[in-house]
Coordinates of C-alpha atoms in Angstrom, one line a residue:
X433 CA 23.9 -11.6 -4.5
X434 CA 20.9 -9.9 -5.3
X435 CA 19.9 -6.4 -3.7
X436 CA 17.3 -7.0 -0.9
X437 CA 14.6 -4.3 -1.1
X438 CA 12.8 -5.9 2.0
X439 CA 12.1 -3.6 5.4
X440 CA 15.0 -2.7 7.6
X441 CA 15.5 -4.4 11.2
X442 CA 13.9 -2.7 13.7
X443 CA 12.5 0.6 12.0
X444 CA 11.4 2.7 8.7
X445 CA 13.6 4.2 6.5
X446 CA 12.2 7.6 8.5
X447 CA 12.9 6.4 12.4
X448 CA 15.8 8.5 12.0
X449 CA 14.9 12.1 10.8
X450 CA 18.7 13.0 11.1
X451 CA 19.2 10.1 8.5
X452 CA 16.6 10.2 6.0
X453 CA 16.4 8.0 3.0
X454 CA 18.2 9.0 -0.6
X455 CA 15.5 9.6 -3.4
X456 CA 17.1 7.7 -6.8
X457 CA 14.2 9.2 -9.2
X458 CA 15.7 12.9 -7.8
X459 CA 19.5 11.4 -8.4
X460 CA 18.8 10.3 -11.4
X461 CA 17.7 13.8 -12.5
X462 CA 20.6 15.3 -11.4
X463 CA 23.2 13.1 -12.7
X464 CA 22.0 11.3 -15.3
X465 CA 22.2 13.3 -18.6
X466 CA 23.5 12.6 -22.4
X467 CA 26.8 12.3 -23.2
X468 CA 27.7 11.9 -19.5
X469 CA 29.1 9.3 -17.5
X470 CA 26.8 7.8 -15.1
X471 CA 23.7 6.0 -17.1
X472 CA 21.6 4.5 -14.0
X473 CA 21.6 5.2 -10.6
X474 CA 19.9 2.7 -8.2
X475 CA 19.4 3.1 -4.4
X476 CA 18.6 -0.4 -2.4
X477 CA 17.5 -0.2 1.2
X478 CA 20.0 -3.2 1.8
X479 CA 22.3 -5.7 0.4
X480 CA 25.6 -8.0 0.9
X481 CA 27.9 -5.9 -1.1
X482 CA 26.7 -3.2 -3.6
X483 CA 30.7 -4.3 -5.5
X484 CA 29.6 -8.3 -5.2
X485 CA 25.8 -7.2 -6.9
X486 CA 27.4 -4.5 -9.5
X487 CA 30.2 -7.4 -10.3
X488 CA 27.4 -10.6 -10.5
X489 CA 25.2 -7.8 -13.0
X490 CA 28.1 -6.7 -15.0
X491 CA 29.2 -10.5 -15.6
X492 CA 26.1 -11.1 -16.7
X493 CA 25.7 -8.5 -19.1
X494 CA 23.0 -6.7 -16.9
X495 CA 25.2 -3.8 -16.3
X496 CA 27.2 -1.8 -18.2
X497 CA 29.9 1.5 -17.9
X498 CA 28.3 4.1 -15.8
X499 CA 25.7 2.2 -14.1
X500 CA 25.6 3.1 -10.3
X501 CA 24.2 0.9 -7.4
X502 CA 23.9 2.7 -4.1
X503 CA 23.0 0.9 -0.7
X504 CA 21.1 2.5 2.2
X505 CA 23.1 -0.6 4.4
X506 CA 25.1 -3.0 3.6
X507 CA 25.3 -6.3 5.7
X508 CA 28.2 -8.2 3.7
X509 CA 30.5 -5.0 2.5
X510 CA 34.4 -5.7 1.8
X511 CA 37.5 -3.1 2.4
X512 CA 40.9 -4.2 1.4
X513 CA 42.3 -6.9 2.2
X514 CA 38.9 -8.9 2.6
X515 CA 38.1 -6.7 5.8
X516 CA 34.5 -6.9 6.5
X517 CA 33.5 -3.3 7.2
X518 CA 30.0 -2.4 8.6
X519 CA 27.5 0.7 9.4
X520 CA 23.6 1.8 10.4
X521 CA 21.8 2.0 7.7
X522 CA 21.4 5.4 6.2
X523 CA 24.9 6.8 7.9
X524 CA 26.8 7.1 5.2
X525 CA 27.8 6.8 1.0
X526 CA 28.2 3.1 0.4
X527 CA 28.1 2.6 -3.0
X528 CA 29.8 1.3 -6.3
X529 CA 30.3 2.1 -10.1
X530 CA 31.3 0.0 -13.0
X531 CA 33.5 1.2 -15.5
X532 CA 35.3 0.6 -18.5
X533 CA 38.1 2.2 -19.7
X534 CA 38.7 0.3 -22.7
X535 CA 41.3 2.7 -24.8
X536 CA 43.7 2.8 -21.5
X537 CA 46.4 0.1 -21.0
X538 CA 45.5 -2.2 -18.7
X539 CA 48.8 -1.7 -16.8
X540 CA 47.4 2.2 -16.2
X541 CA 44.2 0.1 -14.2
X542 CA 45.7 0.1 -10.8
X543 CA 45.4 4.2 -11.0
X544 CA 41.8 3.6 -10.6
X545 CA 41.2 3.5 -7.0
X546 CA 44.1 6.2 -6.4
X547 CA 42.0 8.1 -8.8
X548 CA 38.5 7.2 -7.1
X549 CA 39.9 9.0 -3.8
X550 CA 41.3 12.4 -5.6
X551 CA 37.6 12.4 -6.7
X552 CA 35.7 11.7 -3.4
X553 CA 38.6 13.8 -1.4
X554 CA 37.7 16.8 -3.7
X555 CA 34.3 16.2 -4.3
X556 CA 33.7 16.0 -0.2
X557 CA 35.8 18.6 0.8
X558 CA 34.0 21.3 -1.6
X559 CA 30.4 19.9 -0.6
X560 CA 31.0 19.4 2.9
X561 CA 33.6 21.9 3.6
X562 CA 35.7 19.5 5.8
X563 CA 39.6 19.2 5.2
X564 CA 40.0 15.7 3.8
X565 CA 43.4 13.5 3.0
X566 CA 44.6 10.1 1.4
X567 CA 45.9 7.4 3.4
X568 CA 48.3 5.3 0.4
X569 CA 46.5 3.8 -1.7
X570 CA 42.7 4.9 -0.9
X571 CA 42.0 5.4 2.7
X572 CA 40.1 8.7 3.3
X573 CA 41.1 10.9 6.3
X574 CA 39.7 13.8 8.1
X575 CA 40.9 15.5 11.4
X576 CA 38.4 14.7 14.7
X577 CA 39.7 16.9 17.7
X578 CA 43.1 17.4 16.3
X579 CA 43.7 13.4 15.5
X580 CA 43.7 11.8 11.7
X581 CA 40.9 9.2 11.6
X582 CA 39.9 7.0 9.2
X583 CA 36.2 7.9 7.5
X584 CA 36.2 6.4 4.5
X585 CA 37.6 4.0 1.9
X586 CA 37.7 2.5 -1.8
X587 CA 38.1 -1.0 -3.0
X588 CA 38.1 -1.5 -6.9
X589 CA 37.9 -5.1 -8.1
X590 CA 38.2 -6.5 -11.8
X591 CA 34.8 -7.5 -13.0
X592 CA 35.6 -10.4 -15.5
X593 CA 35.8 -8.7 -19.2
X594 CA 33.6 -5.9 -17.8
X595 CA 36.0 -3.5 -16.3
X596 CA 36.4 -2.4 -13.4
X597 CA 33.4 -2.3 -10.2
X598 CA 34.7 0.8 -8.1
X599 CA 33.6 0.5 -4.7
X600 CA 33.5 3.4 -2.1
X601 CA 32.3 3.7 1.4
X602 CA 32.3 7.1 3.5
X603 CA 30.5 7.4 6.9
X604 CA 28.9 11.1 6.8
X605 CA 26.6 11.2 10.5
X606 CA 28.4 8.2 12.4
X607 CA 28.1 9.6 15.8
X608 CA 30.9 8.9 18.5
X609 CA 29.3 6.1 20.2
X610 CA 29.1 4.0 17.2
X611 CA 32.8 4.2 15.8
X612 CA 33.5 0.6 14.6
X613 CA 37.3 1.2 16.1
X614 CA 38.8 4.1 17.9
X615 CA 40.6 5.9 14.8
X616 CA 37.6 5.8 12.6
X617 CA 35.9 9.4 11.8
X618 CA 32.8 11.1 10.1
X619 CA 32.3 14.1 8.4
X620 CA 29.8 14.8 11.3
X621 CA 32.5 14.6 13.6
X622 CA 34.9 16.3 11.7
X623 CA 32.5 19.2 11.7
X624 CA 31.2 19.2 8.3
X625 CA 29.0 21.9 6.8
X626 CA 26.0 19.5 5.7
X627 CA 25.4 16.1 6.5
X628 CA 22.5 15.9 3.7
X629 CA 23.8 12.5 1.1
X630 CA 21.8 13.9 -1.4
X631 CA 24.4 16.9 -2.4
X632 CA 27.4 15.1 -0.9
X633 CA 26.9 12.0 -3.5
X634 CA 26.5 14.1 -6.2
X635 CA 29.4 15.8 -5.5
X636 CA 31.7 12.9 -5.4
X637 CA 30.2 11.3 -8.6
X638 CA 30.6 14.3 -10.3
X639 CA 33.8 14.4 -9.6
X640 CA 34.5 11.1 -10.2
X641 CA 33.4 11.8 -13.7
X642 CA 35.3 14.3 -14.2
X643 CA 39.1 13.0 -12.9
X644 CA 38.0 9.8 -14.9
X645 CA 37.5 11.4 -18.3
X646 CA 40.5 13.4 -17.8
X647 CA 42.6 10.4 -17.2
X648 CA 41.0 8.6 -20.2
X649 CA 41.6 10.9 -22.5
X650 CA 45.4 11.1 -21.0
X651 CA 45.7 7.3 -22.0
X652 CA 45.2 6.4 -18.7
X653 CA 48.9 9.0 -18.4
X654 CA 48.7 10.4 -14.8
X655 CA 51.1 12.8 -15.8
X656 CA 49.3 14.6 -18.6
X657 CA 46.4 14.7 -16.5
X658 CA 47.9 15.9 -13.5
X659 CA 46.2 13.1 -11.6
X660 CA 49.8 11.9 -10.0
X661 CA 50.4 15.4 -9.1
X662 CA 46.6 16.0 -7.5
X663 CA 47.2 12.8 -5.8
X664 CA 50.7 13.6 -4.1
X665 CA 49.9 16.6 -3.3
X666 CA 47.0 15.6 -0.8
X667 CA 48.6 12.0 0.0
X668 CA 48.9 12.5 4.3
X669 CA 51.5 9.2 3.4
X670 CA 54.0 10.8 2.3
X671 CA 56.7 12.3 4.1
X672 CA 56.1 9.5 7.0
X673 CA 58.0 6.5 8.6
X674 CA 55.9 3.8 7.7
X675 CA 55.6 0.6 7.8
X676 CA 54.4 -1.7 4.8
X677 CA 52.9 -4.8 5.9
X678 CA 53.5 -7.0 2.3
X679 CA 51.7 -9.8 1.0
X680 CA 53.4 -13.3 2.3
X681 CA 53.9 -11.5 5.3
X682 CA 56.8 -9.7 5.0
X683 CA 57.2 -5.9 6.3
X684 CA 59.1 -3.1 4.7
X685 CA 60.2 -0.2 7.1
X686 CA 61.1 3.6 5.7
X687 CA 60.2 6.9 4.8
X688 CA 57.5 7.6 2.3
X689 CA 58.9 10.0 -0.4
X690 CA 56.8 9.3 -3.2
X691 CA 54.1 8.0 -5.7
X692 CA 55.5 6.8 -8.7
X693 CA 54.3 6.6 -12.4
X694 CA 52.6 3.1 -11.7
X695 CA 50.6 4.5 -8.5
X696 CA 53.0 2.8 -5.7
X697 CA 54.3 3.8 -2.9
X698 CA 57.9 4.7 -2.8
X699 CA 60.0 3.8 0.3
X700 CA 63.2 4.9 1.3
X701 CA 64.7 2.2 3.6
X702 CA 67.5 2.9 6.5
X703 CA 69.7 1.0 3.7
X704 CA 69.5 3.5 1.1
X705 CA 67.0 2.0 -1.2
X706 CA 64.0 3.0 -2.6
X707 CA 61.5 0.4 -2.9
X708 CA 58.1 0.3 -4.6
X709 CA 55.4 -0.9 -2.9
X710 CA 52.3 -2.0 -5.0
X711 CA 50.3 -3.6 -2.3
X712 CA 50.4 -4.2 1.1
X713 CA 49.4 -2.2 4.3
X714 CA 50.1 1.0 5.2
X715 CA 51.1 1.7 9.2
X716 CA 52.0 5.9 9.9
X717 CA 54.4 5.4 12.6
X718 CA 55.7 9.5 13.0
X719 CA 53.0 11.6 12.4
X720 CA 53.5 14.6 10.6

């Protein structure tokens, strides 16, 4: 799908003063730089799926590592599991990158999106002063009147021979009477410091540069890196009774103890066993 630059439904991108529109020429300025990481950054005023676009460009060599497409709304977006996921324009990040780490083992891939919320977690919480945790693998959580909710989330996806298209999604001023469900959150809500996208983005995409070269240069080795250990240590899974809904619908039951080597999700059953858990979904059922 092609980005739609065509005029909003029912206003201008300034109807909204406490949601005004990202300028790309200004991120571009501040991000864009030699020897670094992200080569283009584009802002659309709407599209299907900034991943589907970045994905269809990258495919047909139209894209390449580094490139960033950001979306003011999104009408189409994906989470896991093929959950359709939707926002007012201009309420949040919703954007994707493409990248291609070409010297790291593909086996050391599925660290990506683990990797992708240490760097929005970190980059967030400095920028917007809010406390901010992982949900296994890449849900982001912040605290709303003393409950975890849900205001955020990644969803990486292979992009032929290309790499990898990196998809993140973070609602920032989503007031209370638009929550999509009951446990979703915003930074607004969770009392950030500044709502304004401009600095927030750059903070996360800065810091996404930086986790991701670190981990490159560690072979893709979260150990080295100290990626496995950044990860744990802010992981709000762990420590939990869980429950992990599995693909072919069967569910795994235990405590969460750990994140292993290969980014999964250690289990400790009521049998004694420690399981592995590579994909599924994740249900808290103690809190902490």
């Amino acid at each position: 799908m092609t980005p739609r630059d065509v005029p909003e439904r029912n206003s201008s991108p300034w109807s909204d003063l406490d949601r005004p529109p990202l300028d790309a020429r200004a991120l571009r300025r501040g991000l864009v730089r030699e020897g670094g990481l992200w080569r283009e950054v584009e802002v659309v005023r709407r599209t299907g799926s900034t991943n589907s676009d970045l994905a269809a460009r990258a495919a047909e060599g139209r894209a390449a590592e580094g490139a960033v497409l950001v979306a003011e709304e999104q009408d189409a977006a994906r989470g896991r599991l093929d959950r359709r996921w939707t926002a007012p324009a201009r309420s949040g990040l919703f954007f994707s990158v493409l990248l291609d780490p070409a010297e790291v083992p593909v086996e050391r891939w599925g660290w990506l999106p683990l990797l992708t919320g240490v760097a929005v977690a970190t980059g967030l919480s400095r920028a917007a002063g809010v406390d901010t945790a992982l949900k296994w693998p890449n849900d982001l959580l912040v605290t709303v009147g003393g409950e975890e909710r849900k205001a955020g989330g990644i969803l990486a996806e292979r992009a032929g021979t290309a790499g990898v298209v990196v998809g993140v999604g973070v609602n920032v001023t989503l007031r209370a009477d638009e929550l999509p469900v009951p446990h979703a959150g915003s930074l607004a809500l969770a009392g950030a410091v500044t709502t304004d996208r401009d600095p927030l983005l750059r903070a996360v995409l800065r810091s996404l540069e930086d986790w991701y070269g670190r981990w490159r240069a560690a072979g893709g080795d979260p150990g080295p890196c100290r990626l496995q250990e950044t990860y744990t240590a802010g992981c709000a899974t762990l420590g939990r009774h869980v429950r992990a809904e599995l693909p072919g619908g069967r569910d795994l039951t235990g405590e969460a103890v750990a994140v292993d080597g290969d980014g999964r999700l250690v289990l400790a059953t009521e049998d004694g066993v420690r399981e592995p858990v590579g994909a599924g979904d994740i249900v808290h059922l103690r809190p902490v």
